[in-house]
Coordinates of C-alpha atoms (C1' of nucleotides) in Angstrom, one line a residue:
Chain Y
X1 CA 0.0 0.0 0.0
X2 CA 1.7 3.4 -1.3
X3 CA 0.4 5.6 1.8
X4 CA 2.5 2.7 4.3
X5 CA 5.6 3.0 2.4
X6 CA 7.4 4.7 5.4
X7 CA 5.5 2.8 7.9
X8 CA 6.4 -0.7 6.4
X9 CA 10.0 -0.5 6.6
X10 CA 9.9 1.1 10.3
X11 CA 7.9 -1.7 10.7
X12 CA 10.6 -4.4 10.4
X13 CA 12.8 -2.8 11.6
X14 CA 14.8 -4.7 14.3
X15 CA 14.3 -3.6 17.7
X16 CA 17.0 -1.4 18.7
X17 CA 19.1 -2.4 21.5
X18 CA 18.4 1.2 23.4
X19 CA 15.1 2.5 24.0
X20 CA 14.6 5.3 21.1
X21 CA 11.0 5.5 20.2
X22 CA 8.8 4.9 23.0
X23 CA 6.4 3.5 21.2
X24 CA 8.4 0.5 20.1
X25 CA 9.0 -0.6 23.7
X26 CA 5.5 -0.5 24.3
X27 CA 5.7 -4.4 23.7
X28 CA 2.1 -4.7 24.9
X29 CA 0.7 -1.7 24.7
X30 CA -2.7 -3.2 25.3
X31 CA -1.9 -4.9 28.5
X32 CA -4.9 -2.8 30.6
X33 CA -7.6 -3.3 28.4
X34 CA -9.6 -5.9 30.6
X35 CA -9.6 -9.1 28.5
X36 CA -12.9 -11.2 29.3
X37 CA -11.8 -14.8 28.4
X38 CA -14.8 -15.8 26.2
X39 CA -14.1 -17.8 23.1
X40 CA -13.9 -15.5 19.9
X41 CA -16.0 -16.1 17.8
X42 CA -15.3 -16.1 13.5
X43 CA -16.8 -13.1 11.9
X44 CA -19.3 -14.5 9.1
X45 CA -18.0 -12.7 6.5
X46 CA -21.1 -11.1 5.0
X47 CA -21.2 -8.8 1.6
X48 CA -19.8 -5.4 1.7
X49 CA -21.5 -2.6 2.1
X50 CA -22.9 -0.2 -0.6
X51 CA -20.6 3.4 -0.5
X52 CA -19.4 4.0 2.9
X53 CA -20.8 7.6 4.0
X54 CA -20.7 8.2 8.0
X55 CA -19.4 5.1 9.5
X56 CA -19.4 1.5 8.1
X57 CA -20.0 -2.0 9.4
X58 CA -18.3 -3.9 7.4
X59 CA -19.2 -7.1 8.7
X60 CA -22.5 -6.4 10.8
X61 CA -22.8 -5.1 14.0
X62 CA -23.1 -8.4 16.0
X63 CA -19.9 -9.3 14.3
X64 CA -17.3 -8.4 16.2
X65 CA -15.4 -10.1 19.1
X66 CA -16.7 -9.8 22.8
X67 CA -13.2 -8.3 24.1
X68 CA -12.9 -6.5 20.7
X69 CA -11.0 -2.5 21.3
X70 CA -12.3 0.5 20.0
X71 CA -9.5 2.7 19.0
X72 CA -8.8 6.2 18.7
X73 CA -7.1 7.4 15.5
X74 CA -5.6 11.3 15.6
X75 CA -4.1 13.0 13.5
X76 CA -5.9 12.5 10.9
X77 CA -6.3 15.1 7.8
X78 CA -9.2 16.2 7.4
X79 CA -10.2 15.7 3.8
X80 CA -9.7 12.3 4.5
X81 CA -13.3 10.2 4.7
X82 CA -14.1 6.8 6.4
X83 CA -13.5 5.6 2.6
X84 CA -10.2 7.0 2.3
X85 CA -9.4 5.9 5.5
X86 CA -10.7 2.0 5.2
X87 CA -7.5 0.9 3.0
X88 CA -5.3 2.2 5.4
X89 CA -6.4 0.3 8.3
X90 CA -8.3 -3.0 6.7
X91 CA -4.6 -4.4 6.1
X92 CA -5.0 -5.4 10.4
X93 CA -8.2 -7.3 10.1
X94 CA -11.7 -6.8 9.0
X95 CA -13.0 -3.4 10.4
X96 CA -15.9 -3.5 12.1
X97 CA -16.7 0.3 12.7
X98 CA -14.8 2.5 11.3
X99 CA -16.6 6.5 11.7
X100 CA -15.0 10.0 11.7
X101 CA -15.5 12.5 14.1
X102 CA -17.7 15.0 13.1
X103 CA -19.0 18.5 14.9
X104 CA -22.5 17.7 16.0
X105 CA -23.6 21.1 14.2
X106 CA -21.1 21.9 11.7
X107 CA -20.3 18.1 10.2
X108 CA -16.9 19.9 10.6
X109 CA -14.4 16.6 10.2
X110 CA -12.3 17.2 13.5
X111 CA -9.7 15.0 12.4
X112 CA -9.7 12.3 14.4
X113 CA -11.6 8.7 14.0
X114 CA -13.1 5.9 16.0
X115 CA -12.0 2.5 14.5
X116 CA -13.3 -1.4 15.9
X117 CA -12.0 -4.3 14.1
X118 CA -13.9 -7.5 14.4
X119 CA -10.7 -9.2 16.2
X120 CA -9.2 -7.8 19.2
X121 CA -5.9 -9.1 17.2
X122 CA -6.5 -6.9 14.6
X123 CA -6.3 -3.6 16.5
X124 CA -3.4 -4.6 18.6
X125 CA -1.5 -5.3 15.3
X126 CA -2.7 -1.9 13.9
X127 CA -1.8 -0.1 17.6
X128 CA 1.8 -1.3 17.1
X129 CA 2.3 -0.6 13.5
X130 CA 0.5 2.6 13.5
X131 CA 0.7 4.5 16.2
X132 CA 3.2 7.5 16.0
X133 CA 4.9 5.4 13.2
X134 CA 4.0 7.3 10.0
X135 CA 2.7 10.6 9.6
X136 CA 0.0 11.4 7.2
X137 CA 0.2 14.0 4.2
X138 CA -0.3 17.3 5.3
X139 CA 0.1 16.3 9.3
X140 CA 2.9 17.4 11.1
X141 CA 2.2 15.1 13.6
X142 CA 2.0 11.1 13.3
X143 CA -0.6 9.3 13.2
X144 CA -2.0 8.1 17.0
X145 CA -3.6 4.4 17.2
X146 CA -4.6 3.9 20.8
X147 CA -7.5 2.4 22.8
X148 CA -10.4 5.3 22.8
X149 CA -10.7 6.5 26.3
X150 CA -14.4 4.6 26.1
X151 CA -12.4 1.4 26.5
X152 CA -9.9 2.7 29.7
X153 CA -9.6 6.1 31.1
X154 CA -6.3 6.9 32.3
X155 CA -7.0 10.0 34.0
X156 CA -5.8 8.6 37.4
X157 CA -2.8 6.9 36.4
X158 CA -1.2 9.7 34.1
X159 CA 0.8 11.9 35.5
X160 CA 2.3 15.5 34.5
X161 CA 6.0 16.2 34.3
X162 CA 7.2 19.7 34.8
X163 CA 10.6 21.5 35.3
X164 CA 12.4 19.0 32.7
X165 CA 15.3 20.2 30.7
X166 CA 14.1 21.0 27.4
X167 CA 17.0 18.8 25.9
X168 CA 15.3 16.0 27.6
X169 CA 13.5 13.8 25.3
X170 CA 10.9 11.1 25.8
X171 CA 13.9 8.1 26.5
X172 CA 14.9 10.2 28.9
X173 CA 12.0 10.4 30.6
X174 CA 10.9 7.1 30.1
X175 CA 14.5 6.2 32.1
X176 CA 13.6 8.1 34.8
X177 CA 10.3 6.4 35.3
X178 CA 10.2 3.4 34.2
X179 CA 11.9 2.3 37.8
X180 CA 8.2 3.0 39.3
X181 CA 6.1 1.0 36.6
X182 CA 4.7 -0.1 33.3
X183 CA 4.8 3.1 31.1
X184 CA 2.0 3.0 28.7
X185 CA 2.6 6.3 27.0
X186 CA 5.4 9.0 27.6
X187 CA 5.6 12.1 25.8
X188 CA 7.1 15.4 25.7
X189 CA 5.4 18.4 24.9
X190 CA 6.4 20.2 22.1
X191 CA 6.4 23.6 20.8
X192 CA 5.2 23.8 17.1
X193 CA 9.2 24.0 16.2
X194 CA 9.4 20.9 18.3
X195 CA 11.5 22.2 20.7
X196 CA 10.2 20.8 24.1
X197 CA 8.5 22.5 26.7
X198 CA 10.1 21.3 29.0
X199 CA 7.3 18.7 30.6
X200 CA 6.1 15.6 29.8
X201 CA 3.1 13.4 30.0
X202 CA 3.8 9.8 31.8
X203 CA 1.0 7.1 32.0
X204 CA 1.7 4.5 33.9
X205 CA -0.5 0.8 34.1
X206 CA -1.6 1.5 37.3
X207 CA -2.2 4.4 40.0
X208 CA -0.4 3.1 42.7
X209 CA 2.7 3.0 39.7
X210 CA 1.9 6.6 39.2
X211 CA 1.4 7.3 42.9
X212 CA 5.1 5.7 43.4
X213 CA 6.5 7.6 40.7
X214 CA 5.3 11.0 42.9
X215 CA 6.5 9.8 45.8
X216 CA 9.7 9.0 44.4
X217 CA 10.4 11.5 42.1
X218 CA 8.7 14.7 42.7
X219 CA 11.1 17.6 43.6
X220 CA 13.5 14.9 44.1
X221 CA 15.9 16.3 41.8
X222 CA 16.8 19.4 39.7
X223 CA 17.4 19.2 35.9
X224 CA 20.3 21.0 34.7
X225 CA 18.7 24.7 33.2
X226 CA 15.8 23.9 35.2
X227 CA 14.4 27.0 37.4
X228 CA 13.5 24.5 40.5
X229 CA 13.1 21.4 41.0
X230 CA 11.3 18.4 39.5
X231 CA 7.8 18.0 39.3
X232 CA 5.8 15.2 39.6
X233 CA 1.7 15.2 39.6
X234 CA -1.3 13.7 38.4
X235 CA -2.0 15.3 35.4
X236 CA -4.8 17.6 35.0
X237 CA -8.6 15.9 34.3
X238 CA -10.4 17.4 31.2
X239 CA -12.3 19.9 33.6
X240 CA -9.1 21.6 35.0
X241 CA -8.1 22.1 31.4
X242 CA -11.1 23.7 30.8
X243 CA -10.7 26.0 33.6
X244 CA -7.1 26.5 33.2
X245 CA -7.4 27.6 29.4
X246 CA -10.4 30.1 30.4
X247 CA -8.2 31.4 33.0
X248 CA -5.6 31.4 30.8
X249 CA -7.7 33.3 28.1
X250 CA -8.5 35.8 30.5
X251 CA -4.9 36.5 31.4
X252 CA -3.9 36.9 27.9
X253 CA -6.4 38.7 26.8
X254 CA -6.5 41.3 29.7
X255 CA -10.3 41.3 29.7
X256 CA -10.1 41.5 33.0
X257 CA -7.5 44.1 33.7
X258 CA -8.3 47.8 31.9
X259 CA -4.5 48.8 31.8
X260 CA -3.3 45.5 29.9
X261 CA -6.7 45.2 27.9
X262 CA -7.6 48.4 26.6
X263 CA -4.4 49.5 24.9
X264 CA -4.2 46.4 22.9
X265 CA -7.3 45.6 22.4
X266 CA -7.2 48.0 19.4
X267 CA -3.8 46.5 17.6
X268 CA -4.7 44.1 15.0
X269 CA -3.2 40.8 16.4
X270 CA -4.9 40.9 19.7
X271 CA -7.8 41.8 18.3
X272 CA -7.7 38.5 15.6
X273 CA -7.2 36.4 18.2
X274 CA -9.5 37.9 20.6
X275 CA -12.0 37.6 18.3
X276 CA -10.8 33.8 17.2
X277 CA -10.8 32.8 20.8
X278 CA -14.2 33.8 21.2
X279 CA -15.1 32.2 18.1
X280 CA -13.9 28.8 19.2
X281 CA -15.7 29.4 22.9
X282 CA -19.2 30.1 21.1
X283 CA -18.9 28.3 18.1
X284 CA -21.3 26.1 18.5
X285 CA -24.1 28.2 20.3
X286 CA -23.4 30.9 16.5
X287 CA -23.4 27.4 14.1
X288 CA -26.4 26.0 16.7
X289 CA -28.4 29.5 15.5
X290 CA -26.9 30.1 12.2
X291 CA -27.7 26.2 10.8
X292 CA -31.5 26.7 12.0
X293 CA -31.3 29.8 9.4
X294 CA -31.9 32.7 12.1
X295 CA -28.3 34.0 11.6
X296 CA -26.5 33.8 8.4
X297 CA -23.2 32.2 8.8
X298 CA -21.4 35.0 7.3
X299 CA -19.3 37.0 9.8
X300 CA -17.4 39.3 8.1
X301 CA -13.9 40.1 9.9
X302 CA -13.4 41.6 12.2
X303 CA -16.0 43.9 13.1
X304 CA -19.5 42.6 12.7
X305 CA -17.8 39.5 14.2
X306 CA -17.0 40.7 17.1
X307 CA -20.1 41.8 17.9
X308 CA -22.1 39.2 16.3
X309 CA -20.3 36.4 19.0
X310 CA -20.7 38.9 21.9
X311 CA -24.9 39.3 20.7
X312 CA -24.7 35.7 20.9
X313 CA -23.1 35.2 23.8
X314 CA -25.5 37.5 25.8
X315 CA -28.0 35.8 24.1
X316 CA -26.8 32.3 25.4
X317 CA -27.2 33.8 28.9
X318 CA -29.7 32.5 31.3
X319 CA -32.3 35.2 32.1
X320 CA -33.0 34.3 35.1
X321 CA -36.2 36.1 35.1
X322 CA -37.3 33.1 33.4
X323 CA -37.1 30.7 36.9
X324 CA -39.9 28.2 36.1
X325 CA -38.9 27.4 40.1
X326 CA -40.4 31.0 40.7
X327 CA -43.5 30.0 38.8
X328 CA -41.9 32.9 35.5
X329 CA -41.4 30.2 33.2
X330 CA -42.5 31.5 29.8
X331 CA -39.6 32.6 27.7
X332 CA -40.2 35.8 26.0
X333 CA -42.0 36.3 22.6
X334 CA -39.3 39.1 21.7
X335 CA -36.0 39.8 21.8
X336 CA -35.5 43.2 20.8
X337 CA -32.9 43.2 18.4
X338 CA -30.6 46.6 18.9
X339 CA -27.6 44.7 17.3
X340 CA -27.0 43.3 13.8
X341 CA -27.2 40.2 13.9
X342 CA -29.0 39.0 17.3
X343 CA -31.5 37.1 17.3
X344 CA -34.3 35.9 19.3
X345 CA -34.1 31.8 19.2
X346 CA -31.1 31.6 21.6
X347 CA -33.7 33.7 24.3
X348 CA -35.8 29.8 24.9
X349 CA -32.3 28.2 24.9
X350 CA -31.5 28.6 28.1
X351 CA -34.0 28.9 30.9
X352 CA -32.1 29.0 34.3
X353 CA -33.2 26.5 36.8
X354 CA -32.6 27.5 40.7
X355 CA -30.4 24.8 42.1
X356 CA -32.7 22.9 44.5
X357 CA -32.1 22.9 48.5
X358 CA -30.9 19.4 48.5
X359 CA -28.9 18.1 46.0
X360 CA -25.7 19.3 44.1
X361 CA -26.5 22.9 43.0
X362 CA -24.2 23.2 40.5
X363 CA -25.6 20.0 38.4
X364 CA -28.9 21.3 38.7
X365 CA -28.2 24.6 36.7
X366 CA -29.8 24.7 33.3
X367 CA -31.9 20.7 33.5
X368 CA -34.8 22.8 31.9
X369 CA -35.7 24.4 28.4
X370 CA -31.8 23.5 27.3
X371 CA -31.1 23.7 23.7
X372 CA -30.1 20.6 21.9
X373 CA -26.7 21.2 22.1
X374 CA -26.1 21.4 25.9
X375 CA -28.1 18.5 26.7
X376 CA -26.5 16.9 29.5
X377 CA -26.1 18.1 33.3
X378 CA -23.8 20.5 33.3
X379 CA -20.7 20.4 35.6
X380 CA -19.5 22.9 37.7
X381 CA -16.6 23.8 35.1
X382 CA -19.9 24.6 32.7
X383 CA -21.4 26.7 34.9
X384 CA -18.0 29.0 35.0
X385 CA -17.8 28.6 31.9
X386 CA -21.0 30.3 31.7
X387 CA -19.9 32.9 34.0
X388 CA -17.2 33.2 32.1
X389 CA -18.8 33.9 29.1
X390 CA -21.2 36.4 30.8
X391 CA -18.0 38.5 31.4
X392 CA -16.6 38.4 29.0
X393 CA -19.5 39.6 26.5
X394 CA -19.2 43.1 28.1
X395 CA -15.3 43.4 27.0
X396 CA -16.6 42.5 23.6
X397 CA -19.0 44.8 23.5
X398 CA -17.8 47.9 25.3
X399 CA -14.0 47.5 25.1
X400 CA -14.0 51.1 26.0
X401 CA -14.9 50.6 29.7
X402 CA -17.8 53.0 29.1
X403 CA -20.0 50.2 31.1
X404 CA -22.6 51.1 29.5
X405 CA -26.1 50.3 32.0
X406 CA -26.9 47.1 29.9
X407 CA -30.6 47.2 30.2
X408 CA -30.6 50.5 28.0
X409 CA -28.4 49.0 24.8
X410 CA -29.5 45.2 25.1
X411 CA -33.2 45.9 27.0
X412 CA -34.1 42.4 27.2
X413 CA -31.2 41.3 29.2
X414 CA -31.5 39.7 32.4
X415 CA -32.9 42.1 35.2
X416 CA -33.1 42.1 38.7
X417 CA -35.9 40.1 40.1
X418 CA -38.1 42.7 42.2
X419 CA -36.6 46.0 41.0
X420 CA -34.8 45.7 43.9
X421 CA -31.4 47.6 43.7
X422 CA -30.0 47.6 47.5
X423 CA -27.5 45.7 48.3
X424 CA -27.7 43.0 51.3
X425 CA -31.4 42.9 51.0
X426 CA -31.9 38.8 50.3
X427 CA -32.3 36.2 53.3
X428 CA -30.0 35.5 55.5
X429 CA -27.1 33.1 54.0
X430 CA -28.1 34.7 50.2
X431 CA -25.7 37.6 50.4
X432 CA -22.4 37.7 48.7
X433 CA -19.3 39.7 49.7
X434 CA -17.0 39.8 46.6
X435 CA -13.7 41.3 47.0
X436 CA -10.9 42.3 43.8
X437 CA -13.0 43.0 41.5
X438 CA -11.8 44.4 38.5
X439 CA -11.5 48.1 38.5
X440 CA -14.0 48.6 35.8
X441 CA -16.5 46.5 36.8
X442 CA -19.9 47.8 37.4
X443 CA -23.0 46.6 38.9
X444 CA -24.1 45.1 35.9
X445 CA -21.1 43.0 35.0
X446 CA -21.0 41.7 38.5
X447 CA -24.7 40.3 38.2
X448 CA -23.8 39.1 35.0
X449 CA -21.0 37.3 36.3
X450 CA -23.6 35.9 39.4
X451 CA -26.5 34.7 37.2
X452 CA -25.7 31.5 36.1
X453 CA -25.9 30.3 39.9
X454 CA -29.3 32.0 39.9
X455 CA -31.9 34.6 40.8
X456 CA -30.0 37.7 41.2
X457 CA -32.3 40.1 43.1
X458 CA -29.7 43.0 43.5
X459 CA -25.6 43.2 42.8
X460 CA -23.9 46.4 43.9
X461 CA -20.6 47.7 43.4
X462 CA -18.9 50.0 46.0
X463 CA -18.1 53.5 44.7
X464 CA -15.8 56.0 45.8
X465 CA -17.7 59.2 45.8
X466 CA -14.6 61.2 45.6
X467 CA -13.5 59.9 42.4
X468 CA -16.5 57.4 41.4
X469 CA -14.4 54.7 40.3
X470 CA -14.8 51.4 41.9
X471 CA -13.9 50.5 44.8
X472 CA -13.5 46.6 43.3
X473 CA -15.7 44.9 46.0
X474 CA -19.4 44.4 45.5
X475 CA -22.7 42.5 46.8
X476 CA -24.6 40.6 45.2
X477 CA -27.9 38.8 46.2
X478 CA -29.4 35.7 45.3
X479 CA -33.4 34.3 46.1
X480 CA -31.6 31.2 48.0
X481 CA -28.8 30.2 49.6
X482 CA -28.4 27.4 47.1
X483 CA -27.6 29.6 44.4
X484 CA -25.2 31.9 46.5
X485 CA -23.3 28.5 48.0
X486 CA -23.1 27.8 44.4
X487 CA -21.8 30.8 43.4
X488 CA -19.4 30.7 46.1
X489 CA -18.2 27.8 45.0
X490 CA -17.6 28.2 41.5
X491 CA -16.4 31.6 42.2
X492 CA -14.5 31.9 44.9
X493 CA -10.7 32.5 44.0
X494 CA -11.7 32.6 40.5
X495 CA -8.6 34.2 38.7
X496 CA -8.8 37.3 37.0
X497 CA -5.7 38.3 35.7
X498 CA -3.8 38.7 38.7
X499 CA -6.0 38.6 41.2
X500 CA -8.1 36.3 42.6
X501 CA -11.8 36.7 43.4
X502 CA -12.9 36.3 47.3
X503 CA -16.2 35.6 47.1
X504 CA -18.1 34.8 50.6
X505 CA -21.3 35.1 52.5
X506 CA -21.8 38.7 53.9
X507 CA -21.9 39.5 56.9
X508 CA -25.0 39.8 58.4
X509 CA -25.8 43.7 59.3
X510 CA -25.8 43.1 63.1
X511 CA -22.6 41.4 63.2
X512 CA -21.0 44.1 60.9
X513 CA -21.9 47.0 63.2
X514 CA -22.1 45.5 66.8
X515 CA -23.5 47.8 69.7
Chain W
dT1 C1' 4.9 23.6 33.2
dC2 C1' -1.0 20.4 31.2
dT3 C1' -0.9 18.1 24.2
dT4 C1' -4.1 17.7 18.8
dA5 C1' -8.7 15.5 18.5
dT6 C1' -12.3 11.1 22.5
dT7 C1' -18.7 9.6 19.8

DNA sequence: TCTTATT
């Protein structure tokens, strides 16, 4: 097969007497997938398939070993369809399912693949004559042929390597840690140059391999060029990457911070990426709207973009006036439409549900009225997320820290339940004391940033009176102390650039002033 | 100093 030229001779290739690629000492790379010891039984081969389109069964769907192993392929170019695909991988076995990753809304090809084979045999042969051996045209990065995380998540046995010398390669590392355990996988991280970052990813067979290798080997030593010593952790889950790269976004991007954000916002690069960042955080609330034909797709760069995602964003928002738990649950019939481009469907999408007395709050958020694309309980990550979001729309649409009163631009934005505008003045236990702020932060932002927890009956930001800026602490009040427990804890040290958020009950009035 | 993706 043409495409395996490079792969077949690395293939037969003797094993080399040192450990140089890792991936050719992972002699059994499979070892962890549990093996249920039932007789496999012989695929009746049946007639092919018409034209592949989505994903084929080449052999019926009953056809395929009990202990059979659903890969992962990455790396994957994406003009490349199951059909193209099929040759490639059909030389290890008959395939059983073979389907591309696709973008719920956009069919967008996200260039990676799932891949069964009838025989378990077939995709261990495929594993070790694949994986990271050959890379495909127009990849820069080899192919990857590993169990999908369906079959075996290794979040708890994979650990995170910082403060490495960036000479160090993945034999090196593999070295140091292969005294503690089975390595599964070892990798550096590399720039796009390929120079390494100086930290690696280790996953181990087991946690209580990965748990010795910590023991052992954190801070234990420092690598030559290293600024401190070695570090050895459990790498971060999928949720704490989430959060990191929001908190990272903010950083970057200054939203939070006037003095970093405001002079750049205006050069052309921060702005792209800005803009492309946001992008990538809404995309699929804009292609949700734009494929049911509310919003034309086009979004022509860089203005009417920018605003476009923020309309969206705010859009996506919970209005919380909308509580079906306070008995207001019809969503509105209108959604004023100040902005080009904004548009009323997104209004029914999101209906915020108060998080109820008992249970987890934060998986309670948004169980009602969701939109198609959100259906599943979201996590406490989603729910900052959402705050997040609400935040951030405000940077998108009034850079210029003119804070703007939101209800007069956007009029069918959330408002405060009650009309109620003092601060302190829910229950006892609903009252939030947030502390650092940023400067430019107004009462508005801060309830925006409090709503996805729940009913926000008032948020105030303190003044000075002298010079009327902010004073960067605030209150803000919720119907229930559900909602201001969760908000405390999604919020609570939330980073903002620099600082971090204190978020915490206030105090109630008679403890404050004592007599 | 936390990857390029995981239905």
């Amino acid at each position: 097969m043409a495409r395996f030229t490079q792969s077949e001779s690395r293939r037969h290739q003797p094993q080399p007497t040192h450990p140089a690629p890792v991936s050719l000492l992972l002699q059994q790379p499979l070892l962890l997938i549990p093996h249920q010891h039932q007789p496999a039984h012989q695929p009746v081969p049946k007639p092919m398939n018409g034209p592949e389109t989505v994903s084929m069964h080449t052999d019926g769907s009953a056809m395929k070993d009990q202990d059979a192993i659903k890969l992962f392929i990455g790396q994957i170019p994406r003009n490349l369809e199951e059909k193209d695909l099929k040759p490639l991988f059909e030389q290890f076995g008959k395939i059983h399912e073979l389907s591309v990753l696709k973008d719920r809304y956009t069919g967008m090809h996200k260039g990676c693949a799932f891949l069964t084979y009838c025989a378990r045999e077939s995709a261990i042969k495929a594993q070790n004559a694949l994986h990271e051996q050959k890379t495909l045209p127009g990849m820069t990065r080899p192919i990857q042929v590993k169990p999908a995380d369906s079959e075996c998540r290794g979040e708890d046995r994979k650990l995170f390597v910082g403060m490495l010398n960036k000479q160090q390669t993945e034999e090196d590392v593999y070295r140091l840690f292969e005294p503690y355990g089975a390595i599964e996988e070892c990798t550096v991280l590399r720039g796009p140059d390929g120079n390494s970052k100086g930290c690696a990813f280790v996953k181990y067979s087991t946690h209580s391999e990965a748990q010795s290798a910590i023991s052992s080997l954190h801070g234990s030593q420092t690598m030559p060029g290293a600024s401190s010593s070695l570090v050895v952790k459990f790498a971060d889950t999928d949720k704490e990457r989430t959060i990191r790269r929001m908190q990272q976004m903010a950083g970057q991007f200054g939203i939070f911070n006037p003095s970093v954000a405001l002079p750049t916002f205006s050069s052309y690069s921060t702005y792209s990426s800005y803009a492309h960042a946001l992008m990538q955080q809404q995309q699929q609330a804009v292609m949700a709207v734009s494929q049911s034909g509310y919003l034309a797709p086009s979004l022509s760069f860089p203005s009417a973009q920018i605003h476009q995602v923020g309309a969206l964003t705010m859009n996506g928002l919970p209005p919380n006036t909308l509580n079906p738990v306070s008995g207001l649950s019809s969503p509105p019939a209108t959604m004023p439409s100040s902005l080009p481009g904004l548009v009323t469907p997104m209004m029914n999408g999101y209906t915020g549900l108060a998080p109820q007395a008992n249970g987890h709050p934060l998986d309670t958020l948004y169980t009602n009225g969701l939109p198609p694309y959100s259906a599943q309980s979201p996590t406490a990550a989603d729910t900052l997320q959402q705050a997040f979001t609400g935040v951030q729309q405000y940077t998108a649409i009034y850079p210029a820290t003119t804070l703007t009163p939101i209800g007069q631009s956007l009029p069918q934005l959330p408002q405060v339940i009650g009309q109620q505008q003092r601060e302190g003045e829910g229950p006892e236990g609903c009252n939030l004391f947030i502390y650092h702020l940023p400067q430019e932060f107004g009462d508005n932002e801060l309830m925006q940033m409090f709503l996805p927890f729940g009913n926000v009956i008032s948020s105030k930001v303190f003044m000075d009176r002298a010079t009327n800026q902010s004073k960067c602490f605030g209150f803000v009040s919720f119907d229930n102390p559900g909602s201001a427990q969760a908000a405390i804890q999604a919020m609570n040290g939330f980073q903002i650039g620099m600082k971090r958020l204190k978020v915490q009950l206030k105090r109630p009035k008679d403890a404050s002033r004592p007599y």
